[in-house]
Coordinates of N, CA and C in Angstrom, one line a residue:
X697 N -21.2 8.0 8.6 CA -20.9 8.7 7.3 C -19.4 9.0 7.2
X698 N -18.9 9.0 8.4 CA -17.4 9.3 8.6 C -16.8 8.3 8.0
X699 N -17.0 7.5 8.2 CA -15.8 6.0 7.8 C -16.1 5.5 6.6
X700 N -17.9 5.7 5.8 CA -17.6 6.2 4.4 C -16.6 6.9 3.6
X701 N -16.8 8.2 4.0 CA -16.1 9.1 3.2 C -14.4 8.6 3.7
X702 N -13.9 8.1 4.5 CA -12.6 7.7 4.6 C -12.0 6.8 3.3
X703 N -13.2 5.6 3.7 CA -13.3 4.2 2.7 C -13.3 5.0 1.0
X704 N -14.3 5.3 0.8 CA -14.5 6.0 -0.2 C -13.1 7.1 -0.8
X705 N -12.8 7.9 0.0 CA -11.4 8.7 0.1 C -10.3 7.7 -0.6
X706 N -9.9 6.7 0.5 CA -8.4 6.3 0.1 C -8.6 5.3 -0.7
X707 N -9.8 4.7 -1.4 CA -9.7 3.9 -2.1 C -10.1 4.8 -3.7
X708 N -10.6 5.4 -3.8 CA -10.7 6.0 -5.1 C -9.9 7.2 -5.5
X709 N -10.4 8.3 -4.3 CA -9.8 10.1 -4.8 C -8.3 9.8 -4.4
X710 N -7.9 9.3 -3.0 CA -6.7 9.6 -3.0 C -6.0 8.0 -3.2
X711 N -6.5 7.4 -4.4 CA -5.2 6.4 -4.3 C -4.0 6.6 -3.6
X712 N -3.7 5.4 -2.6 CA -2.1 5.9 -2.4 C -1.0 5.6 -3.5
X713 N -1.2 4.8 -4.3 CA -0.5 4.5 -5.7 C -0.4 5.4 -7.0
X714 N -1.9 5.6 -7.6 CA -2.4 6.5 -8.3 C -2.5 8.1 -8.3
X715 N -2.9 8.5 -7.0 CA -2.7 9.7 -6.9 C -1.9 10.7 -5.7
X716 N -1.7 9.8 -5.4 CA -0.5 10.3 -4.4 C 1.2 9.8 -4.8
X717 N 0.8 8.9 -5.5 CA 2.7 7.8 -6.1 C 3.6 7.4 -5.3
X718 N 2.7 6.9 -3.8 CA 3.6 6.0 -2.9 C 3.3 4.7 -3.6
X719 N 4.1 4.2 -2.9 CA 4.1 2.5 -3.0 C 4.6 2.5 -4.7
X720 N 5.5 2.8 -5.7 CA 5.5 2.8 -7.3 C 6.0 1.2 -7.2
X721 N 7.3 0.9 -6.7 CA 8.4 0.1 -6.8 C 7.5 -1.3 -7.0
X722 N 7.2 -1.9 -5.8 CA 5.6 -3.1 -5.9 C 4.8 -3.2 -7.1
X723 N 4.2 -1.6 -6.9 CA 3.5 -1.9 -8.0 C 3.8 -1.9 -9.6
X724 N 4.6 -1.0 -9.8 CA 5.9 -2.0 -11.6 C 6.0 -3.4 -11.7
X725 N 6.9 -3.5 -10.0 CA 7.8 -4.9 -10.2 C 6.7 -5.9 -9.6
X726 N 5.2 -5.9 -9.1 CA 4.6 -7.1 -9.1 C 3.6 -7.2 -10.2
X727 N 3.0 -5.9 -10.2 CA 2.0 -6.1 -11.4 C 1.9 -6.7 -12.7
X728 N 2.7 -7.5 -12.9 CA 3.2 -9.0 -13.9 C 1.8 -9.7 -14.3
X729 N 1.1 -10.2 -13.2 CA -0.1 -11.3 -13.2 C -0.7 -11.2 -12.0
X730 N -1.8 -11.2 -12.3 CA -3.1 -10.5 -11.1 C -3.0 -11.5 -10.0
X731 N -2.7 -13.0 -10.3 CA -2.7 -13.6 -9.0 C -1.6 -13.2 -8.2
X732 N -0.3 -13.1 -8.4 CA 0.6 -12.1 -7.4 C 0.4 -11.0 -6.9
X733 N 0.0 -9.8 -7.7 CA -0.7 -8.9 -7.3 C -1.8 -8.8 -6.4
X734 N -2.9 -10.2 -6.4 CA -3.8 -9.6 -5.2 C -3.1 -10.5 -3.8
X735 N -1.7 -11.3 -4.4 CA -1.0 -11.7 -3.1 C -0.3 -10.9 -2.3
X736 N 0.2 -10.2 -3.3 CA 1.1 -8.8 -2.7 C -0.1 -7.8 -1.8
X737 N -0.9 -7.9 -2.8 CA -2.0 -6.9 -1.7 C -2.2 -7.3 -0.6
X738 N -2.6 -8.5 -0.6 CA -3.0 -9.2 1.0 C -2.1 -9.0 1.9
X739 N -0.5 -8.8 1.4 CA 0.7 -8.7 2.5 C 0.7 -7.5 2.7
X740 N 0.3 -6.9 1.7 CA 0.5 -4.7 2.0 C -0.7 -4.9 2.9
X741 N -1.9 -5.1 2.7 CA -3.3 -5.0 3.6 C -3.1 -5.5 4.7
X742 N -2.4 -7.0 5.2 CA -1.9 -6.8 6.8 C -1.0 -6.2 7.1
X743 N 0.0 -6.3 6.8 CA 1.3 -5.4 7.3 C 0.8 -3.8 7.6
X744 N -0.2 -3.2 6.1 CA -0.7 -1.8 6.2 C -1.1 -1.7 7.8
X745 N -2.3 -2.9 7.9 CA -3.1 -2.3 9.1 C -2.5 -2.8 10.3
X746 N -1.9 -3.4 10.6 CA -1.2 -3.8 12.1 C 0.1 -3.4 12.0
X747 N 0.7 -2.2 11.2 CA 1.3 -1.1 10.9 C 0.8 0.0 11.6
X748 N 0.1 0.8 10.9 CA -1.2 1.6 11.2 C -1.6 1.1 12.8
X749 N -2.2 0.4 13.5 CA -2.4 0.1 14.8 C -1.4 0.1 15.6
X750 N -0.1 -0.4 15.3 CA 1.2 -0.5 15.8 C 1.0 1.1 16.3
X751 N 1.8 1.5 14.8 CA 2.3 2.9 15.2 C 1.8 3.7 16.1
X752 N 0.4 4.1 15.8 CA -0.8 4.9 16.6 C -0.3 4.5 17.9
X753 N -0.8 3.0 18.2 CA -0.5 3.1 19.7 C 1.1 3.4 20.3
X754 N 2.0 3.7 19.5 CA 3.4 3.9 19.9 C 3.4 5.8 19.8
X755 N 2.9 6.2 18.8 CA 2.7 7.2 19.1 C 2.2 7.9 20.1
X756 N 0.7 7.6 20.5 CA 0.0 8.5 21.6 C 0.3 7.6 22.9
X757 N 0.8 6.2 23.0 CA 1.0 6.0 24.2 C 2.5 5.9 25.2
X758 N 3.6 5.9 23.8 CA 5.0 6.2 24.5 C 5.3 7.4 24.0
X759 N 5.4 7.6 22.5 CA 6.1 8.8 21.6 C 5.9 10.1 22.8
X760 N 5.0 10.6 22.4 CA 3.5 11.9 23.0 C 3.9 12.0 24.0
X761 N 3.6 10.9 25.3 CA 3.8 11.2 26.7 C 4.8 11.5 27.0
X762 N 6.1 11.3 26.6 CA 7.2 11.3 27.0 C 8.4 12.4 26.1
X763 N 7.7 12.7 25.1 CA 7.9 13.6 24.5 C 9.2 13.3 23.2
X764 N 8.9 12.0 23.0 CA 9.8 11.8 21.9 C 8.9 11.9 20.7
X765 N 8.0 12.7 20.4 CA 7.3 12.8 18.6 C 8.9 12.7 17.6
X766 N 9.7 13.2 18.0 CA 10.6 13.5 17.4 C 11.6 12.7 16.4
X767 N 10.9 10.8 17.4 CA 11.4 9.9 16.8 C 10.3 9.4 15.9
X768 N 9.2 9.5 15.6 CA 8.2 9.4 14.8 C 9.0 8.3 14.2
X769 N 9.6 8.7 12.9 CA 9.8 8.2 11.5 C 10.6 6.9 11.9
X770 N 11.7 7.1 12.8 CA 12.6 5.7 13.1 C 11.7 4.8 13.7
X771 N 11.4 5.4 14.9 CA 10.2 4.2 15.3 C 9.2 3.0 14.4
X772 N 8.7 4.4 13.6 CA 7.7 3.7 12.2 C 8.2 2.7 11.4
X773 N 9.5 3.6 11.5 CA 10.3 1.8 10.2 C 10.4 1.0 10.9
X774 N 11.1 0.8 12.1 CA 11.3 -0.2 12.8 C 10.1 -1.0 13.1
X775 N 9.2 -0.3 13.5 CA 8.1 -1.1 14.0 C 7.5 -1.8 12.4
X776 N 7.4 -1.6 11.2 CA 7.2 -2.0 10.1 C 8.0 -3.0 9.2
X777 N 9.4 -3.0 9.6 CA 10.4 -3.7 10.0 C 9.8 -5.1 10.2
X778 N 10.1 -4.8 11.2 CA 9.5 -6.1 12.2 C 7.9 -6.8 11.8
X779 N 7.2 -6.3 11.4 CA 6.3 -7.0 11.0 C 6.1 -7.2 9.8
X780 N 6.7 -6.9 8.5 CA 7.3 -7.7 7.4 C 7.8 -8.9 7.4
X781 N 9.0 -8.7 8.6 CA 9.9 -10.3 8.3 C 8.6 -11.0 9.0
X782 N 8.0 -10.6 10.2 CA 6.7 -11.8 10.3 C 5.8 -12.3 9.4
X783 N 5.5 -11.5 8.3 CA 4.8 -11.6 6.7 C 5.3 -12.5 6.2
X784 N 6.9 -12.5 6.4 CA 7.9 -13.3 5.5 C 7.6 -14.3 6.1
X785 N 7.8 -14.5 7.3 CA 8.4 -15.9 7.7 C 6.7 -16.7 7.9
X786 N 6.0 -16.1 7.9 CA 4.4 -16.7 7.8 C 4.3 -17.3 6.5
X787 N 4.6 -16.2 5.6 CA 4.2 -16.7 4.2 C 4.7 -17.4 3.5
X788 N 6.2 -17.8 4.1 CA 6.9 -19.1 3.8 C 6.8 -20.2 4.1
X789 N 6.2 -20.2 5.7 CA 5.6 -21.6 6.1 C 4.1 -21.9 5.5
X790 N 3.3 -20.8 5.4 CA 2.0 -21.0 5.1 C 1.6 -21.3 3.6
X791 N 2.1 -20.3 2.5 CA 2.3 -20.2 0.8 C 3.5 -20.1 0.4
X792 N 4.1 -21.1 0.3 CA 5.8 -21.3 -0.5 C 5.5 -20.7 -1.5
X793 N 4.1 -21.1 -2.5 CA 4.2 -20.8 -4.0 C 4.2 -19.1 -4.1
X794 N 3.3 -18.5 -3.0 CA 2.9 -17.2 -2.9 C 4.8 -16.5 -2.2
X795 N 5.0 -17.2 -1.5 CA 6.5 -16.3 -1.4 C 7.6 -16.4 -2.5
X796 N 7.7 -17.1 -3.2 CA 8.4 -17.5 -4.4 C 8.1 -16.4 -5.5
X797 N 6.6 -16.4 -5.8 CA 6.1 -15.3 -6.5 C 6.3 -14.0 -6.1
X798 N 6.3 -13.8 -5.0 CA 7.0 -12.2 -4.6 C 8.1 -12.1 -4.6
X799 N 9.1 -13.0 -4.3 CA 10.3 -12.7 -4.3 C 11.2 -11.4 -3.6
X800 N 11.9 -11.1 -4.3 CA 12.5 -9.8 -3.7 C 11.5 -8.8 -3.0
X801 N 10.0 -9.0 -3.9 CA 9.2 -7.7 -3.4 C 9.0 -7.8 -1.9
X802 N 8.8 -9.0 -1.5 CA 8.3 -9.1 0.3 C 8.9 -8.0 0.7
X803 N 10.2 -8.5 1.1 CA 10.9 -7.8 1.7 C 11.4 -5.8 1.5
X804 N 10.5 -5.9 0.6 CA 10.6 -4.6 -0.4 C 9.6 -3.8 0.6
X805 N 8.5 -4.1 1.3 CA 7.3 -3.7 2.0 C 8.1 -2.9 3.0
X806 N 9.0 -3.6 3.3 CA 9.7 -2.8 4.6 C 9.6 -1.4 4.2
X807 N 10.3 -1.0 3.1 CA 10.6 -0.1 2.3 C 9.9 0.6 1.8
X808 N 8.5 0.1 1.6 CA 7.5 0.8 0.8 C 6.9 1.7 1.3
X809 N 7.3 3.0 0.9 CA 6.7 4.4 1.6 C 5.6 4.5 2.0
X810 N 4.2 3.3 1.1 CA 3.4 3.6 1.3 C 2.5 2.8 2.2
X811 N 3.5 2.2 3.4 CA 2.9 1.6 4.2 C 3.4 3.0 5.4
X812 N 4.4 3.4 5.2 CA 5.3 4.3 6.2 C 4.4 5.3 6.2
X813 N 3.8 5.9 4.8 CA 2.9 7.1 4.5 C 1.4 6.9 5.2
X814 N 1.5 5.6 4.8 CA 0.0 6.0 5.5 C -0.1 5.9 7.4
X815 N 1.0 5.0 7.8 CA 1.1 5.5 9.0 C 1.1 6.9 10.0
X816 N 1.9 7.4 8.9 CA 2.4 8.7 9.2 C 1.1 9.8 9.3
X817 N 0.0 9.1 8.2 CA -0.8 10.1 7.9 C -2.2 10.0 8.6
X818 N -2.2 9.0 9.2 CA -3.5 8.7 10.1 C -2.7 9.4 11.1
X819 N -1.6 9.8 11.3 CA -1.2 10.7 12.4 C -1.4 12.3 12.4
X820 N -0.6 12.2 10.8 CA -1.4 13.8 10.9 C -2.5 14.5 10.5
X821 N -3.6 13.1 10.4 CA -5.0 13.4 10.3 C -5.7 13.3 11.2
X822 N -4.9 12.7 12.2 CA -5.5 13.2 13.8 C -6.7 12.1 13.8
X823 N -6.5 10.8 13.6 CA -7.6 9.5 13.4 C -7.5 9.2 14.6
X824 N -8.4 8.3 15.3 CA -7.9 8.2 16.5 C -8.0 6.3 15.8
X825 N -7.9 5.8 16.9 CA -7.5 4.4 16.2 C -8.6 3.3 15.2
X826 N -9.7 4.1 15.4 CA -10.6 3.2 14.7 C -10.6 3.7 13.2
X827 N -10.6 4.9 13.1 CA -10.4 5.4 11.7 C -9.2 5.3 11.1
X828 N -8.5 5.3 11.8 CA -6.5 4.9 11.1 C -7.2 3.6 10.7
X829 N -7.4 2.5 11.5 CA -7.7 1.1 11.2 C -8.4 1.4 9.7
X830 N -9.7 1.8 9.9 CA -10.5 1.8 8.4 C -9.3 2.5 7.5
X831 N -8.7 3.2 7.8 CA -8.2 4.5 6.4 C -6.9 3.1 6.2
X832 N -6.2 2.9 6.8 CA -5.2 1.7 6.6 C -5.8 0.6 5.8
X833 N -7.2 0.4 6.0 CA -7.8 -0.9 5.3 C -8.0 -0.5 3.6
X834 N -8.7 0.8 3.8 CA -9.1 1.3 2.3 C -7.9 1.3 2.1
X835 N -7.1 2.2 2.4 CA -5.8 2.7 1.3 C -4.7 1.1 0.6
X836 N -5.2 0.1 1.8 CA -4.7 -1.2 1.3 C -5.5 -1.9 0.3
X837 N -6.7 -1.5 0.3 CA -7.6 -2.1 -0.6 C -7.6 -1.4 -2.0
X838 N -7.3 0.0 -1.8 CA -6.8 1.1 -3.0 C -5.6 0.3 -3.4
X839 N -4.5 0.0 -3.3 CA -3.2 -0.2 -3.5 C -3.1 -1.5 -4.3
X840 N -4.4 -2.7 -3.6 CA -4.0 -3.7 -4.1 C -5.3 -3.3 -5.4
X841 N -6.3 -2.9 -5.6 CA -7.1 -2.6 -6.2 C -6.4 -2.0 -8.1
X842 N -5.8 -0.6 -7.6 CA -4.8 -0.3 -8.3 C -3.6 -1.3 -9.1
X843 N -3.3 -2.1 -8.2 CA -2.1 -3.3 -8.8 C -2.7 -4.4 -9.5
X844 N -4.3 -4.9 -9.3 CA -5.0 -6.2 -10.0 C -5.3 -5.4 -11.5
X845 N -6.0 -4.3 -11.2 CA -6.5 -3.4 -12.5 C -4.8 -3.6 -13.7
X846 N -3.9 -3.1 -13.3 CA -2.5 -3.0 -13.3 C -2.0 -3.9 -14.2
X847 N -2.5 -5.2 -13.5 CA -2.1 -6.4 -13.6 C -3.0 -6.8 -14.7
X848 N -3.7 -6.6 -15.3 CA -5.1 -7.2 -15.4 C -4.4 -6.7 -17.1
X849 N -4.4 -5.2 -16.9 CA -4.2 -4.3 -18.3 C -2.3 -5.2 -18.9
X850 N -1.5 -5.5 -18.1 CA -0.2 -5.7 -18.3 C -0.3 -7.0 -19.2
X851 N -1.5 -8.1 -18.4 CA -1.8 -9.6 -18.9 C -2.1 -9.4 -20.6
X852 N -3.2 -8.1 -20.5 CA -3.5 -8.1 -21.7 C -2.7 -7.6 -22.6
X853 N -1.8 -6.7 -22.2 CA -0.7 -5.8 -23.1 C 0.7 -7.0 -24.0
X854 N 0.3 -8.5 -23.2 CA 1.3 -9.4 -23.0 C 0.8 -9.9 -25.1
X855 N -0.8 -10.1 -24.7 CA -1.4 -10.7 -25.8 C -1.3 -9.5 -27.3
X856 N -0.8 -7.9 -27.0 CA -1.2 -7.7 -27.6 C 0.0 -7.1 -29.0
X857 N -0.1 -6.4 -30.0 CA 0.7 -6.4 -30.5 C 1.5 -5.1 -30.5
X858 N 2.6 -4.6 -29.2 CA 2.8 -3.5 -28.9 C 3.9 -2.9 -29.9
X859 N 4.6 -1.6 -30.4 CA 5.0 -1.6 -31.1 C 6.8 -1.9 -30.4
X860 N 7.9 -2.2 -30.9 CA 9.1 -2.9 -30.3 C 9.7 -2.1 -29.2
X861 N 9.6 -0.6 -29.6 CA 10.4 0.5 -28.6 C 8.9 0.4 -27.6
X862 N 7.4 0.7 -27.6 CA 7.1 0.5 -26.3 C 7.1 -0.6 -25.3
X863 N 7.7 -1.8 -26.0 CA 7.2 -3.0 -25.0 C 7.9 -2.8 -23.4
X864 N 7.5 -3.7 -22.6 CA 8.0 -4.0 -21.5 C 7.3 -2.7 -20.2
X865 N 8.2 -1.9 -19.9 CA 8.3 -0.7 -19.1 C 7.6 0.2 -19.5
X866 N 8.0 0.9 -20.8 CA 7.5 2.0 -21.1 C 6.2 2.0 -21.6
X867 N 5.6 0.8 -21.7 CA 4.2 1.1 -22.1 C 3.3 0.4 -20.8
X868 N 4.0 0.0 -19.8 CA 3.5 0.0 -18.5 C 3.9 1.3 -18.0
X869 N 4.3 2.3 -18.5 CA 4.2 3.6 -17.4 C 3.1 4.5 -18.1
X870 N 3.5 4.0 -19.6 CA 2.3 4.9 -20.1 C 0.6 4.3 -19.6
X871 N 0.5 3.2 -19.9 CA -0.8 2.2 -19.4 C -1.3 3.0 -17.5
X872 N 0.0 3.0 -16.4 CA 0.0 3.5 -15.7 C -0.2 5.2 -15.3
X873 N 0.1 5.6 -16.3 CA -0.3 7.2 -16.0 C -1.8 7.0 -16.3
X874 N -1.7 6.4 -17.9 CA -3.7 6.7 -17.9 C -4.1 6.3 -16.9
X875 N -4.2 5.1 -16.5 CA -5.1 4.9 -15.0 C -5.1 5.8 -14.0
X876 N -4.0 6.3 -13.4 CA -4.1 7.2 -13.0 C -4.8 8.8 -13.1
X877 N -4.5 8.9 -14.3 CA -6.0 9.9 -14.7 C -7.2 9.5 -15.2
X878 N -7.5 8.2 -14.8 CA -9.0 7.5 -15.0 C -9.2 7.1 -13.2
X879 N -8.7 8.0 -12.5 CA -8.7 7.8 -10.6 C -8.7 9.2 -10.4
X880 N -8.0 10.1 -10.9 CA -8.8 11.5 -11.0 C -9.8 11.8 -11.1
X881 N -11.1 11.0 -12.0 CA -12.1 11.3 -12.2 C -12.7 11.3 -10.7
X882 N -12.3 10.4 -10.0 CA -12.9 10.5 -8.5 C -13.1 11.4 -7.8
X883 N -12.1 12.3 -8.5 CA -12.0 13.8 -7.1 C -13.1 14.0 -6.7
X884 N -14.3 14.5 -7.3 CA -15.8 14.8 -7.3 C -16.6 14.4 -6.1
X885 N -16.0 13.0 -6.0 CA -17.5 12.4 -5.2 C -17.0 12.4 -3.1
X886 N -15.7 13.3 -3.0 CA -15.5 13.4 -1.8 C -15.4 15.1 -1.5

């Protein structure tokens, strides 16, 4: 029932996008067309969770013992760091078309708080490593879920007839707050 209510948690009540507003940058600047979007997910969703695994084990088994908590945060990047440019350099030999379509954003992951945040947070939720794993998987599955919906609403906003001053951005932030308070409704069910 535990790893329900986690699943359940970071993919609906606590969006990390939606209702918490990590990860924004990605989700603006990919949310273009749903098939980039559930590509970008798939790179947030591995990097998230062998992020998330990384960390943990760097935390309780050098950080902790030895008494460096203190580097927490440097560590985190670094170690997130490093397994981006492996995202890159995979998903350049593997999907040219899919690296091309991300563009600047790949390397933007490094960056994205909301791979940093959720590491950070399966720490100070005291997960031990199987539930960081799950909470890392939903909140990636929240993220990219949030960015297809995103993408889905932007495709259609393309077709439709917006008035001149909202096109582009501003009626993708406005489009984006409502969603966001259509992920509030979730609070309830945790």
């Amino acid at each position: 029932m535990e790893y329900f209510v986690i699943i359940v948690s970071a993919i609906f009540v606590s969006n990390i996008v939606l209702a918490q507003f990590l990860g924004i940058c990605p989700f603006l600047g990919v949310s273009k067309n749903i098939s980039t979007s559930i590509g970008m997910g798939a790179a947030v969703l591995f990097v998230m969770t062998l992020a998330t695994i990384s960390t943990w084990v760097f935390q309780y088994y050098i950080l902790n013992p030895f008494g460096l908590g203190f580097m927490q945060t440097i560590v985190f990047i670094l170690v997130i760091a490093a397994l981006v440019q492996m995202v890159e350099i995979i998903l350049k030999k593997v999907s040219p078309a899919l690296y091309q379509a991300l563009g600047v954003y790949l390397p933007l992951i490094t960056t994205n708080c909301a791979v940093l945040g959720v590491a950070i947070l399966t720490i100070q939720k005291q997960y031990n490593l199987m539930e960081g794993a799950v909470f890392s998987i939903a909140t990636a599955i929240g993220f990219t879920l949030a960015m297809v919906i995103f993408a889905g609403i932007r495709e259609h906003l393309d077709l439709m007839e917006v008035p001149k001053g909202m096109r582009g951005v501003p009626i993708a932030l406005v489009v984006a707050g409502i969603l966001a308070m259509a992920f509030m409704g979730f609070t309830g069910l945790v």
